[in-house]
């Protein structure tokens, strides 16, 4: 069995002709540029591009398949150099009496995605755009995807905006069939230990993905998976942990770096990080104009004090993306990439001595501290990322 790095949540900003797909994402986030960035700079062997329901995107995929720069794999997925693209879509659901939530769906082939798009047209106002509302119950969408050989993963399940736990319900089972889910995505502001306090999640695999809205953010969170080869069929086996396939590690942001980790008061611009319990008003000014933090929401809905003993899930490693490292700008990052080949090699393989030879002792020390999970950080909240504390 081989080990592969996997990031399953990357957005397309525009098509190459300039048509919008994910309006809030960078314009240079095209299907081809994402595949190229993952293969050549990031060193990530499997990526999920989650706006492939767009017919304009499908036209671009056809172009590169016809050109011979990409190929469809027998086991599902599209190959570009050493990277496999899994075709996905992010869809907003809103069942009666509940708030909105985003679901990630993935399908094996381009033809499967095309047929799914035609079904979406019947229930969605604009299939060209990302993260659009579908006007059917969530379970109907789930059944439709699984009947087509696809999988469903609830996205960033704790964030305060458009997630199952953050804005929809206190239980996933209120919205979806748990047994038919492939996994849940933790999001940037939580980790395995935090999510493990909710017993409903015990049967589900956890994935950590970037939710990238720019090329640089691809791989800010990712997974390591044991698979025979990087294909859709092997991904499904790895998520279910069968036949020797498995998620072997999660690499996620230290949750304190996430922009929704703690509750934020929009009245006095304060991140509330001085309590061990959830709050419903600002402890500084008393205002109820707050953005509920992920940790606070988990404390509110959890049904046990701590996660089960270690060993029941793969290790979760705090990942500090290179863009968070103090003093590491584009020029020095390019020097590192020229020396080590990819960001995965910099993050996981390069020694402190070889890093120091390229970018100096201070940056090399920060990278090593990040790898060891001991880099001090200030907490984020209310849409503001945390940051590394410069020593």
mmCIF file of C-alpha atoms in Angstrom:
data_model
loop_
_atom_site.group_PDB
_atom_site.id
_atom_site.type_symbol
_atom_site.label_atom_id
_atom_site.label_comp_id
_atom_site.label_asym_id
_atom_site.label_seq_id
_atom_site.Cartn_x
_atom_site.Cartn_y
_atom_site.Cartn_z
ATOM 1 C CA UNK A 1 0.000 0.000 0.000
ATOM 2 C CA UNK A 2 1.269 3.496 -0.869
ATOM 3 C CA UNK A 3 0.883 6.754 1.075
ATOM 4 C CA UNK A 4 -0.557 9.832 -0.629
ATOM 5 C CA UNK A 5 -1.284 13.410 0.404
ATOM 6 C CA UNK A 6 -4.930 14.338 -0.228
ATOM 7 C CA UNK A 7 -6.797 17.686 -0.172
ATOM 8 C CA UNK A 8 -10.447 17.273 -1.157
ATOM 9 C CA UNK A 9 -11.837 20.826 -1.019
ATOM 10 C CA UNK A 10 -10.523 23.320 -3.581
ATOM 11 C CA UNK A 11 -12.639 25.961 -5.330
ATOM 12 C CA UNK A 12 -12.579 27.256 -8.904
ATOM 13 C CA UNK A 13 -12.720 31.046 -9.036
ATOM 14 C CA UNK A 14 -13.149 31.617 -12.783
ATOM 15 C CA UNK A 15 -13.030 29.648 -15.997
ATOM 16 C CA UNK A 16 -10.211 30.387 -18.426
ATOM 17 C CA UNK A 17 -12.703 32.475 -20.436
ATOM 18 C CA UNK A 18 -13.362 34.594 -17.332
ATOM 19 C CA UNK A 19 -16.790 33.265 -16.373
ATOM 20 C CA UNK A 20 -17.360 33.351 -12.588
ATOM 21 C CA UNK A 21 -17.713 30.097 -10.669
ATOM 22 C CA UNK A 22 -16.850 30.834 -7.021
ATOM 23 C CA UNK A 23 -17.225 34.592 -6.878
ATOM 24 C CA UNK A 24 -15.248 34.994 -3.630
ATOM 25 C CA UNK A 25 -12.298 32.951 -4.942
ATOM 26 C CA UNK A 26 -9.253 34.147 -6.885
ATOM 27 C CA UNK A 27 -9.610 34.643 -10.631
ATOM 28 C CA UNK A 28 -6.574 32.446 -11.404
ATOM 29 C CA UNK A 29 -8.158 29.447 -9.671
ATOM 30 C CA UNK A 30 -8.981 27.602 -12.893
ATOM 31 C CA UNK A 31 -9.264 23.832 -13.195
ATOM 32 C CA UNK A 32 -5.917 23.580 -14.990
ATOM 33 C CA UNK A 33 -4.075 25.995 -12.674
ATOM 34 C CA UNK A 34 -5.272 24.080 -9.603
ATOM 35 C CA UNK A 35 -4.038 20.764 -11.010
ATOM 36 C CA UNK A 36 -0.707 22.331 -11.993
ATOM 37 C CA UNK A 37 -0.213 23.998 -8.579
ATOM 38 C CA UNK A 38 -0.988 20.785 -6.720
ATOM 39 C CA UNK A 39 1.305 18.693 -8.908
ATOM 40 C CA UNK A 40 4.263 21.039 -9.333
ATOM 41 C CA UNK A 41 4.473 23.243 -6.236
ATOM 42 C CA UNK A 42 2.429 21.581 -3.507
ATOM 43 C CA UNK A 43 3.350 17.934 -4.051
ATOM 44 C CA UNK A 44 -0.194 16.756 -3.332
ATOM 45 C CA UNK A 45 -1.085 13.537 -5.141
ATOM 46 C CA UNK A 46 -4.896 13.757 -4.897
ATOM 47 C CA UNK A 47 -7.103 16.842 -4.920
ATOM 48 C CA UNK A 48 -10.859 17.356 -4.905
ATOM 49 C CA UNK A 49 -12.057 20.234 -7.095
ATOM 50 C CA UNK A 50 -15.541 20.904 -5.849
ATOM 51 C CA UNK A 51 -17.078 23.109 -8.557
ATOM 52 C CA UNK A 52 -17.120 20.531 -11.359
ATOM 53 C CA UNK A 53 -20.913 20.585 -11.729
ATOM 54 C CA UNK A 54 -20.456 23.803 -13.750
ATOM 55 C CA UNK A 55 -20.920 23.092 -17.486
ATOM 56 C CA UNK A 56 -18.260 25.702 -18.302
ATOM 57 C CA UNK A 57 -15.778 23.867 -16.117
ATOM 58 C CA UNK A 58 -16.723 20.585 -17.771
ATOM 59 C CA UNK A 59 -15.911 22.127 -21.157
ATOM 60 C CA UNK A 60 -12.419 22.965 -19.918
ATOM 61 C CA UNK A 61 -11.908 19.450 -18.580
ATOM 62 C CA UNK A 62 -12.930 18.082 -21.988
ATOM 63 C CA UNK A 63 -10.385 20.375 -23.651
ATOM 64 C CA UNK A 64 -7.482 19.029 -21.602
ATOM 65 C CA UNK A 65 -8.641 15.433 -21.988
ATOM 66 C CA UNK A 66 -8.863 15.861 -25.787
ATOM 67 C CA UNK A 67 -5.476 17.596 -25.796
ATOM 68 C CA UNK A 68 -3.926 14.660 -23.970
ATOM 69 C CA UNK A 69 -2.624 16.724 -21.028
ATOM 70 C CA UNK A 70 -5.029 14.930 -18.705
ATOM 71 C CA UNK A 71 -6.450 11.405 -18.726
ATOM 72 C CA UNK A 72 -9.418 9.715 -17.061
ATOM 73 C CA UNK A 73 -8.479 6.822 -14.803
ATOM 74 C CA UNK A 74 -10.247 3.441 -14.952
ATOM 75 C CA UNK A 75 -10.868 3.647 -11.208
ATOM 76 C CA UNK A 76 -12.323 7.162 -11.413
ATOM 77 C CA UNK A 77 -10.665 10.566 -11.305
ATOM 78 C CA UNK A 78 -8.610 12.577 -13.794
ATOM 79 C CA UNK A 79 -4.834 12.305 -13.896
ATOM 80 C CA UNK A 80 -2.488 15.282 -14.406
ATOM 81 C CA UNK A 81 1.179 14.305 -14.066
ATOM 82 C CA UNK A 82 1.462 12.763 -10.574
ATOM 83 C CA UNK A 83 -1.793 14.239 -9.250
ATOM 84 C CA UNK A 84 -5.322 12.824 -9.476
ATOM 85 C CA UNK A 85 -8.283 15.211 -9.570
ATOM 86 C CA UNK A 86 -11.490 13.964 -7.932
ATOM 87 C CA UNK A 87 -14.554 15.674 -9.409
ATOM 88 C CA UNK A 88 -16.808 17.235 -6.793
ATOM 89 C CA UNK A 89 -19.442 19.848 -6.063
ATOM 90 C CA UNK A 90 -20.289 21.921 -2.989
ATOM 91 C CA UNK A 91 -24.046 22.292 -2.557
ATOM 92 C CA UNK A 92 -26.132 24.231 -0.044
ATOM 93 C CA UNK A 93 -29.107 22.499 1.553
ATOM 94 C CA UNK A 94 -31.749 23.940 3.823
ATOM 95 C CA UNK A 95 -34.404 21.622 5.173
ATOM 96 C CA UNK A 96 -37.613 23.020 6.735
ATOM 97 C CA UNK A 97 -37.055 24.369 10.234
ATOM 98 C CA UNK A 98 -33.257 24.260 9.900
ATOM 99 C CA UNK A 99 -30.531 26.649 8.860
ATOM 100 C CA UNK A 100 -28.322 26.293 5.767
ATOM 101 C CA UNK A 101 -25.495 23.750 5.502
ATOM 102 C CA UNK A 102 -22.939 22.932 2.821
ATOM 103 C CA UNK A 103 -22.357 19.388 1.577
ATOM 104 C CA UNK A 104 -19.486 18.122 -0.560
ATOM 105 C CA UNK A 105 -20.374 15.491 -3.148
ATOM 106 C CA UNK A 106 -17.919 13.561 -5.335
ATOM 107 C CA UNK A 107 -18.543 11.419 -8.400
ATOM 108 C CA UNK A 108 -16.274 8.933 -10.205
ATOM 109 C CA UNK A 109 -16.226 10.200 -13.814
ATOM 110 C CA UNK A 110 -16.846 13.277 -15.925
ATOM 111 C CA UNK A 111 -19.856 11.609 -17.539
ATOM 112 C CA UNK A 112 -21.269 10.920 -14.064
ATOM 113 C CA UNK A 113 -20.800 14.584 -13.193
ATOM 114 C CA UNK A 114 -22.473 15.713 -16.429
ATOM 115 C CA UNK A 115 -25.535 13.580 -15.733
ATOM 116 C CA UNK A 116 -25.612 14.868 -12.153
ATOM 117 C CA UNK A 117 -25.541 18.445 -13.499
ATOM 118 C CA UNK A 118 -28.630 17.734 -15.592
ATOM 119 C CA UNK A 119 -30.418 16.520 -12.460
ATOM 120 C CA UNK A 120 -29.253 19.615 -10.552
ATOM 121 C CA UNK A 121 -30.756 21.872 -13.246
ATOM 122 C CA UNK A 122 -34.182 20.636 -12.198
ATOM 123 C CA UNK A 123 -33.669 21.722 -8.588
ATOM 124 C CA UNK A 124 -31.141 24.591 -8.652
ATOM 125 C CA UNK A 125 -31.340 28.126 -10.057
ATOM 126 C CA UNK A 126 -27.790 28.367 -11.448
ATOM 127 C CA UNK A 127 -25.630 25.259 -11.915
ATOM 128 C CA UNK A 128 -22.719 27.366 -13.224
ATOM 129 C CA UNK A 129 -21.940 28.829 -9.798
ATOM 130 C CA UNK A 130 -20.395 27.258 -6.714
ATOM 131 C CA UNK A 131 -22.161 26.434 -3.461
ATOM 132 C CA UNK A 132 -25.667 27.071 -4.762
ATOM 133 C CA UNK A 133 -28.872 26.214 -2.921
ATOM 134 C CA UNK A 134 -30.666 23.060 -4.005
ATOM 135 C CA UNK A 135 -34.421 22.910 -3.499
ATOM 136 C CA UNK A 136 -34.818 19.313 -2.385
ATOM 137 C CA UNK A 137 -34.422 17.804 1.101
ATOM 138 C CA UNK A 138 -30.845 16.925 2.074
ATOM 139 C CA UNK A 139 -31.647 13.207 2.225
ATOM 140 C CA UNK A 140 -32.987 13.309 -1.343
ATOM 141 C CA UNK A 141 -29.699 14.826 -2.509
ATOM 142 C CA UNK A 142 -27.758 12.234 -0.510
ATOM 143 C CA UNK A 143 -29.752 9.373 -2.034
ATOM 144 C CA UNK A 144 -29.301 10.772 -5.528
ATOM 145 C CA UNK A 145 -25.521 11.018 -5.150
ATOM 146 C CA UNK A 146 -25.037 7.557 -3.654
ATOM 147 C CA UNK A 147 -27.302 5.994 -6.309
ATOM 148 C CA UNK A 148 -24.947 7.447 -8.915
ATOM 149 C CA UNK A 149 -21.925 5.810 -7.271
ATOM 150 C CA UNK A 150 -20.866 8.997 -5.516
ATOM 151 C CA UNK A 151 -20.124 9.960 -1.915
ATOM 152 C CA UNK A 152 -21.277 12.756 0.397
ATOM 153 C CA UNK A 153 -19.173 14.586 3.022
ATOM 154 C CA UNK A 154 -20.662 17.426 5.121
ATOM 155 C CA UNK A 155 -18.379 20.454 4.773
ATOM 156 C CA UNK A 156 -16.601 22.362 7.591
ATOM 157 C CA UNK A 157 -19.150 20.971 10.024
ATOM 158 C CA UNK A 158 -18.644 23.438 12.913
ATOM 159 C CA UNK A 159 -18.185 26.831 11.260
ATOM 160 C CA UNK A 160 -20.827 29.397 12.266
ATOM 161 C CA UNK A 161 -21.930 30.004 8.679
ATOM 162 C CA UNK A 162 -23.542 27.288 6.533
ATOM 163 C CA UNK A 163 -22.473 24.119 8.290
ATOM 164 C CA UNK A 164 -24.410 21.245 9.827
ATOM 165 C CA UNK A 165 -23.511 21.924 13.460
ATOM 166 C CA UNK A 166 -22.713 25.635 13.154
ATOM 167 C CA UNK A 167 -25.890 26.944 11.543
ATOM 168 C CA UNK A 168 -28.228 24.037 10.796
ATOM 169 C CA UNK A 169 -28.806 21.626 13.683
ATOM 170 C CA UNK A 170 -27.251 20.164 16.823
ATOM 171 C CA UNK A 171 -27.226 16.688 15.225
ATOM 172 C CA UNK A 172 -26.205 15.563 11.733
ATOM 173 C CA UNK A 173 -28.762 12.761 11.971
ATOM 174 C CA UNK A 174 -31.521 15.413 11.897
ATOM 175 C CA UNK A 175 -30.427 16.237 8.347
ATOM 176 C CA UNK A 176 -28.718 13.188 6.816
ATOM 177 C CA UNK A 177 -28.446 9.416 6.947
ATOM 178 C CA UNK A 178 -25.264 8.821 8.957
ATOM 179 C CA UNK A 179 -24.692 5.339 7.573
ATOM 180 C CA UNK A 180 -24.512 6.640 4.006
ATOM 181 C CA UNK A 181 -21.942 9.370 4.697
ATOM 182 C CA UNK A 182 -18.348 8.779 3.623
ATOM 183 C CA UNK A 183 -16.808 11.147 6.228
ATOM 184 C CA UNK A 184 -17.162 14.604 7.751
ATOM 185 C CA UNK A 185 -14.877 17.571 7.159
ATOM 186 C CA UNK A 186 -13.658 19.154 10.403
ATOM 187 C CA UNK A 187 -12.870 22.652 9.092
ATOM 188 C CA UNK A 188 -10.010 24.998 9.934
ATOM 189 C CA UNK A 189 -11.067 25.831 13.492
ATOM 190 C CA UNK A 190 -11.454 22.347 14.998
ATOM 191 C CA UNK A 191 -9.470 19.141 15.379
ATOM 192 C CA UNK A 192 -10.011 15.458 16.132
ATOM 193 C CA UNK A 193 -9.956 15.887 19.900
ATOM 194 C CA UNK A 194 -12.596 18.622 19.813
ATOM 195 C CA UNK A 195 -14.883 16.735 17.420
ATOM 196 C CA UNK A 196 -14.445 13.553 19.450
ATOM 197 C CA UNK A 197 -16.568 14.980 22.262
ATOM 198 C CA UNK A 198 -19.658 14.384 20.064
ATOM 199 C CA UNK A 199 -20.530 10.693 20.137
ATOM 200 C CA UNK A 200 -22.672 10.920 16.993
ATOM 201 C CA UNK A 201 -19.419 11.205 15.004
ATOM 202 C CA UNK A 202 -17.860 7.988 16.329
ATOM 203 C CA UNK A 203 -18.716 5.959 13.235
ATOM 204 C CA UNK A 204 -17.532 8.585 10.733
ATOM 205 C CA UNK A 205 -14.063 9.267 9.359
ATOM 206 C CA UNK A 206 -12.631 12.777 9.757
ATOM 207 C CA UNK A 207 -11.034 14.604 6.835
ATOM 208 C CA UNK A 208 -9.053 17.824 6.944
ATOM 209 C CA UNK A 209 -9.129 19.901 3.736
ATOM 210 C CA UNK A 210 -8.018 23.374 2.718
ATOM 211 C CA UNK A 211 -11.277 24.914 1.396
ATOM 212 C CA UNK A 212 -8.856 26.888 -0.758
ATOM 213 C CA UNK A 213 -10.023 30.155 -2.320
ATOM 214 C CA UNK A 214 -6.564 30.917 -3.774
ATOM 215 C CA UNK A 215 -3.724 28.862 -5.231
ATOM 216 C CA UNK A 216 -1.482 29.551 -2.242
ATOM 217 C CA UNK A 217 -3.998 28.070 0.201
ATOM 218 C CA UNK A 218 -4.151 24.680 -1.482
ATOM 219 C CA UNK A 219 -2.867 22.193 1.071
ATOM 220 C CA UNK A 220 -3.173 24.408 4.141
ATOM 221 C CA UNK A 221 -5.014 21.368 5.510
ATOM 222 C CA UNK A 222 -4.714 17.888 4.031
ATOM 223 C CA UNK A 223 -4.770 14.181 4.776
ATOM 224 C CA UNK A 224 -2.392 11.288 4.307
ATOM 225 C CA UNK A 225 -4.074 8.151 2.991
ATOM 226 C CA UNK A 226 -2.949 4.592 2.370
ATOM 227 C CA UNK A 227 -4.202 3.472 -1.030
ATOM 228 C CA UNK A 228 -3.093 1.131 -3.780
ATOM 229 C CA UNK A 229 -3.267 4.033 -6.240
ATOM 230 C CA UNK A 230 -4.747 7.549 -6.245
ATOM 231 C CA UNK A 231 -8.185 6.946 -7.796
ATOM 232 C CA UNK A 232 -11.814 7.533 -6.851
ATOM 233 C CA UNK A 233 -12.394 3.857 -6.035
ATOM 234 C CA UNK A 234 -9.353 3.770 -3.759
ATOM 235 C CA UNK A 235 -10.427 7.011 -2.052
ATOM 236 C CA UNK A 236 -13.796 5.478 -1.179
ATOM 237 C CA UNK A 237 -12.037 2.457 0.326
ATOM 238 C CA UNK A 238 -9.649 4.653 2.315
ATOM 239 C CA UNK A 239 -12.478 6.758 3.764
ATOM 240 C CA UNK A 240 -14.266 3.603 4.909
ATOM 241 C CA UNK A 241 -11.051 1.976 6.161
ATOM 242 C CA UNK A 242 -11.530 -1.270 4.274
ATOM 243 C CA UNK A 243 -9.176 -3.747 2.577
ATOM 244 C CA UNK A 244 -6.089 -2.189 4.145
ATOM 245 C CA UNK A 245 -6.856 1.303 2.859
ATOM 246 C CA UNK A 246 -7.131 4.047 5.461
ATOM 247 C CA UNK A 247 -6.702 7.645 6.454
ATOM 248 C CA UNK A 248 -3.296 7.418 8.141
ATOM 249 C CA UNK A 249 -2.951 11.031 9.322
ATOM 250 C CA UNK A 250 -4.786 14.361 9.376
ATOM 251 C CA UNK A 251 -2.746 17.528 8.940
ATOM 252 C CA UNK A 252 -4.870 20.468 10.033
ATOM 253 C CA UNK A 253 -4.327 23.981 11.257
ATOM 254 C CA UNK A 254 -3.811 24.392 14.933
ATOM 255 C CA UNK A 255 -7.481 25.282 15.593
ATOM 256 C CA UNK A 256 -6.359 28.507 17.274
ATOM 257 C CA UNK A 257 -5.195 29.706 13.849
ATOM 258 C CA UNK A 258 -8.681 29.192 12.388
ATOM 259 C CA UNK A 259 -10.708 32.323 11.838
ATOM 260 C CA UNK A 260 -13.745 31.032 13.746
ATOM 261 C CA UNK A 261 -12.107 29.193 16.650
ATOM 262 C CA UNK A 262 -13.373 31.420 19.493
ATOM 263 C CA UNK A 263 -16.410 33.645 19.865
ATOM 264 C CA UNK A 264 -15.961 37.190 18.574
ATOM 265 C CA UNK A 265 -17.809 40.313 19.722
ATOM 266 C CA UNK A 266 -18.573 42.587 16.781
ATOM 267 C CA UNK A 267 -19.545 45.386 19.170
ATOM 268 C CA UNK A 268 -16.108 45.821 20.786
ATOM 269 C CA UNK A 269 -13.946 43.754 18.366
ATOM 270 C CA UNK A 270 -12.868 41.322 21.071
ATOM 271 C CA UNK A 271 -12.021 37.635 20.706
ATOM 272 C CA UNK A 272 -13.318 35.933 23.849
ATOM 273 C CA UNK A 273 -10.584 33.495 24.819
ATOM 274 C CA UNK A 274 -10.545 33.677 28.600
ATOM 275 C CA UNK A 275 -13.252 31.152 29.496
ATOM 276 C CA UNK A 276 -13.605 27.378 29.494
ATOM 277 C CA UNK A 277 -17.320 27.433 28.755
ATOM 278 C CA UNK A 278 -19.519 28.636 25.920
ATOM 279 C CA UNK A 279 -20.784 32.229 26.094
ATOM 280 C CA UNK A 280 -23.963 33.823 24.771
ATOM 281 C CA UNK A 281 -22.851 37.425 25.267
ATOM 282 C CA UNK A 282 -19.580 39.372 25.319
ATOM 283 C CA UNK A 283 -17.828 39.108 28.667
ATOM 284 C CA UNK A 284 -16.142 42.474 28.027
ATOM 285 C CA UNK A 285 -19.035 44.775 27.017
ATOM 286 C CA UNK A 286 -22.113 42.588 27.548
ATOM 287 C CA UNK A 287 -23.241 42.771 23.908
ATOM 288 C CA UNK A 288 -25.090 39.880 22.297
ATOM 289 C CA UNK A 289 -23.704 40.851 18.858
ATOM 290 C CA UNK A 290 -21.354 37.913 18.718
ATOM 291 C CA UNK A 291 -20.112 35.398 16.155
ATOM 292 C CA UNK A 292 -20.173 32.075 17.949
ATOM 293 C CA UNK A 293 -16.809 30.329 17.889
ATOM 294 C CA UNK A 294 -16.314 26.712 16.874
ATOM 295 C CA UNK A 295 -14.936 25.715 20.275
ATOM 296 C CA UNK A 296 -17.860 27.422 21.999
ATOM 297 C CA UNK A 297 -20.365 25.672 19.732
ATOM 298 C CA UNK A 298 -18.768 22.287 20.368
ATOM 299 C CA UNK A 299 -18.889 22.851 24.131
ATOM 300 C CA UNK A 300 -22.568 23.690 23.743
ATOM 301 C CA UNK A 301 -23.590 20.558 21.823
ATOM 302 C CA UNK A 302 -21.069 17.926 22.987
ATOM 303 C CA UNK A 303 -22.372 14.963 24.978
ATOM 304 C CA UNK A 304 -19.119 13.930 26.701
ATOM 305 C CA UNK A 305 -16.181 15.718 28.232
ATOM 306 C CA UNK A 306 -13.415 14.231 26.119
ATOM 307 C CA UNK A 307 -12.796 12.157 23.008
ATOM 308 C CA UNK A 308 -12.267 8.387 23.264
ATOM 309 C CA UNK A 309 -8.766 7.189 24.042
ATOM 310 C CA UNK A 310 -6.061 7.744 21.456
ATOM 311 C CA UNK A 311 -5.611 4.982 18.914
ATOM 312 C CA UNK A 312 -9.190 4.826 17.657
ATOM 313 C CA UNK A 313 -8.450 7.456 15.000
ATOM 314 C CA UNK A 314 -5.395 8.436 12.932
ATOM 315 C CA UNK A 315 -3.068 11.016 14.493
ATOM 316 C CA UNK A 316 -3.953 14.666 14.015
ATOM 317 C CA UNK A 317 -0.897 16.856 13.422
ATOM 318 C CA UNK A 318 -1.093 20.613 13.872
ATOM 319 C CA UNK A 319 -0.122 22.023 10.491
ATOM 320 C CA UNK A 320 1.131 25.598 10.156
ATOM 321 C CA UNK A 321 1.048 26.537 6.450
ATOM 322 C CA UNK A 322 4.206 28.131 5.111
ATOM 323 C CA UNK A 323 2.334 31.389 4.482
ATOM 324 C CA UNK A 324 1.880 31.710 8.276
ATOM 325 C CA UNK A 325 5.638 31.474 8.958
ATOM 326 C CA UNK A 326 7.020 34.911 9.973
ATOM 327 C CA UNK A 327 9.518 36.328 7.499
ATOM 328 C CA UNK A 328 8.818 33.721 4.801
ATOM 329 C CA UNK A 329 7.723 35.817 1.837
ATOM 330 C CA UNK A 330 7.295 34.794 -1.826
ATOM 331 C CA UNK A 331 10.985 35.190 -2.682
ATOM 332 C CA UNK A 332 12.255 32.951 0.103
ATOM 333 C CA UNK A 333 9.462 30.449 -0.496
ATOM 334 C CA UNK A 334 10.542 30.183 -4.128
ATOM 335 C CA UNK A 335 14.103 29.565 -2.958
ATOM 336 C CA UNK A 336 12.856 26.710 -0.792
ATOM 337 C CA UNK A 337 10.791 25.270 -3.641
ATOM 338 C CA UNK A 338 13.789 25.448 -5.985
ATOM 339 C CA UNK A 339 15.833 23.524 -3.422
ATOM 340 C CA UNK A 340 13.283 20.959 -2.169
ATOM 341 C CA UNK A 341 10.828 20.629 -5.060
ATOM 342 C CA UNK A 342 7.466 20.958 -3.270
ATOM 343 C CA UNK A 343 5.810 22.309 -0.148
ATOM 344 C CA UNK A 344 5.206 18.774 1.122
ATOM 345 C CA UNK A 345 8.963 18.141 0.997
ATOM 346 C CA UNK A 346 9.636 21.391 2.867
ATOM 347 C CA UNK A 347 7.032 20.633 5.535
ATOM 348 C CA UNK A 348 7.860 16.960 6.054
ATOM 349 C CA UNK A 349 11.301 16.023 4.722
ATOM 350 C CA UNK A 350 13.802 18.890 4.806
ATOM 351 C CA UNK A 351 16.179 18.942 7.778
ATOM 352 C CA UNK A 352 16.755 22.045 9.858
ATOM 353 C CA UNK A 353 20.314 22.274 8.571
ATOM 354 C CA UNK A 354 19.286 22.215 4.916
ATOM 355 C CA UNK A 355 16.479 24.700 5.541
ATOM 356 C CA UNK A 356 18.872 27.021 7.352
ATOM 357 C CA UNK A 357 21.272 26.914 4.416
ATOM 358 C CA UNK A 358 18.517 28.313 2.169
ATOM 359 C CA UNK A 359 16.538 30.787 4.313
ATOM 360 C CA UNK A 360 18.533 31.285 7.507
ATOM 361 C CA UNK A 361 18.270 30.057 11.066
ATOM 362 C CA UNK A 362 15.170 31.953 12.241
ATOM 363 C CA UNK A 363 12.839 30.772 9.485
ATOM 364 C CA UNK A 364 14.284 27.253 9.649
ATOM 365 C CA UNK A 365 13.572 27.174 13.391
ATOM 366 C CA UNK A 366 9.970 28.332 12.851
ATOM 367 C CA UNK A 367 9.395 25.593 10.253
ATOM 368 C CA UNK A 368 10.791 22.934 12.579
ATOM 369 C CA UNK A 369 8.691 24.196 15.510
ATOM 370 C CA UNK A 370 5.632 24.077 13.254
ATOM 371 C CA UNK A 371 6.474 20.488 12.266
ATOM 372 C CA UNK A 372 6.796 19.539 15.938
ATOM 373 C CA UNK A 373 3.520 21.276 16.866
ATOM 374 C CA UNK A 374 5.123 23.680 19.352
ATOM 375 C CA UNK A 375 4.939 26.975 17.466
ATOM 376 C CA UNK A 376 3.070 29.493 19.701
ATOM 377 C CA UNK A 377 -0.007 31.111 18.137
ATOM 378 C CA UNK A 378 -2.579 33.781 18.986
ATOM 379 C CA UNK A 379 -6.203 32.707 18.700
ATOM 380 C CA UNK A 380 -8.527 33.639 15.819
ATOM 381 C CA UNK A 381 -12.264 34.355 15.774
ATOM 382 C CA UNK A 382 -15.086 36.193 14.020
ATOM 383 C CA UNK A 383 -13.526 35.832 10.581
ATOM 384 C CA UNK A 384 -10.036 36.837 11.715
ATOM 385 C CA UNK A 385 -7.290 34.241 11.418
ATOM 386 C CA UNK A 386 -5.022 33.565 14.354
ATOM 387 C CA UNK A 387 -1.336 34.235 13.873
ATOM 388 C CA UNK A 388 2.046 32.879 14.827
ATOM 389 C CA UNK A 389 3.631 34.628 17.796
ATOM 390 C CA UNK A 390 7.041 35.850 16.697
ATOM 391 C CA UNK A 391 9.726 35.070 19.256
#
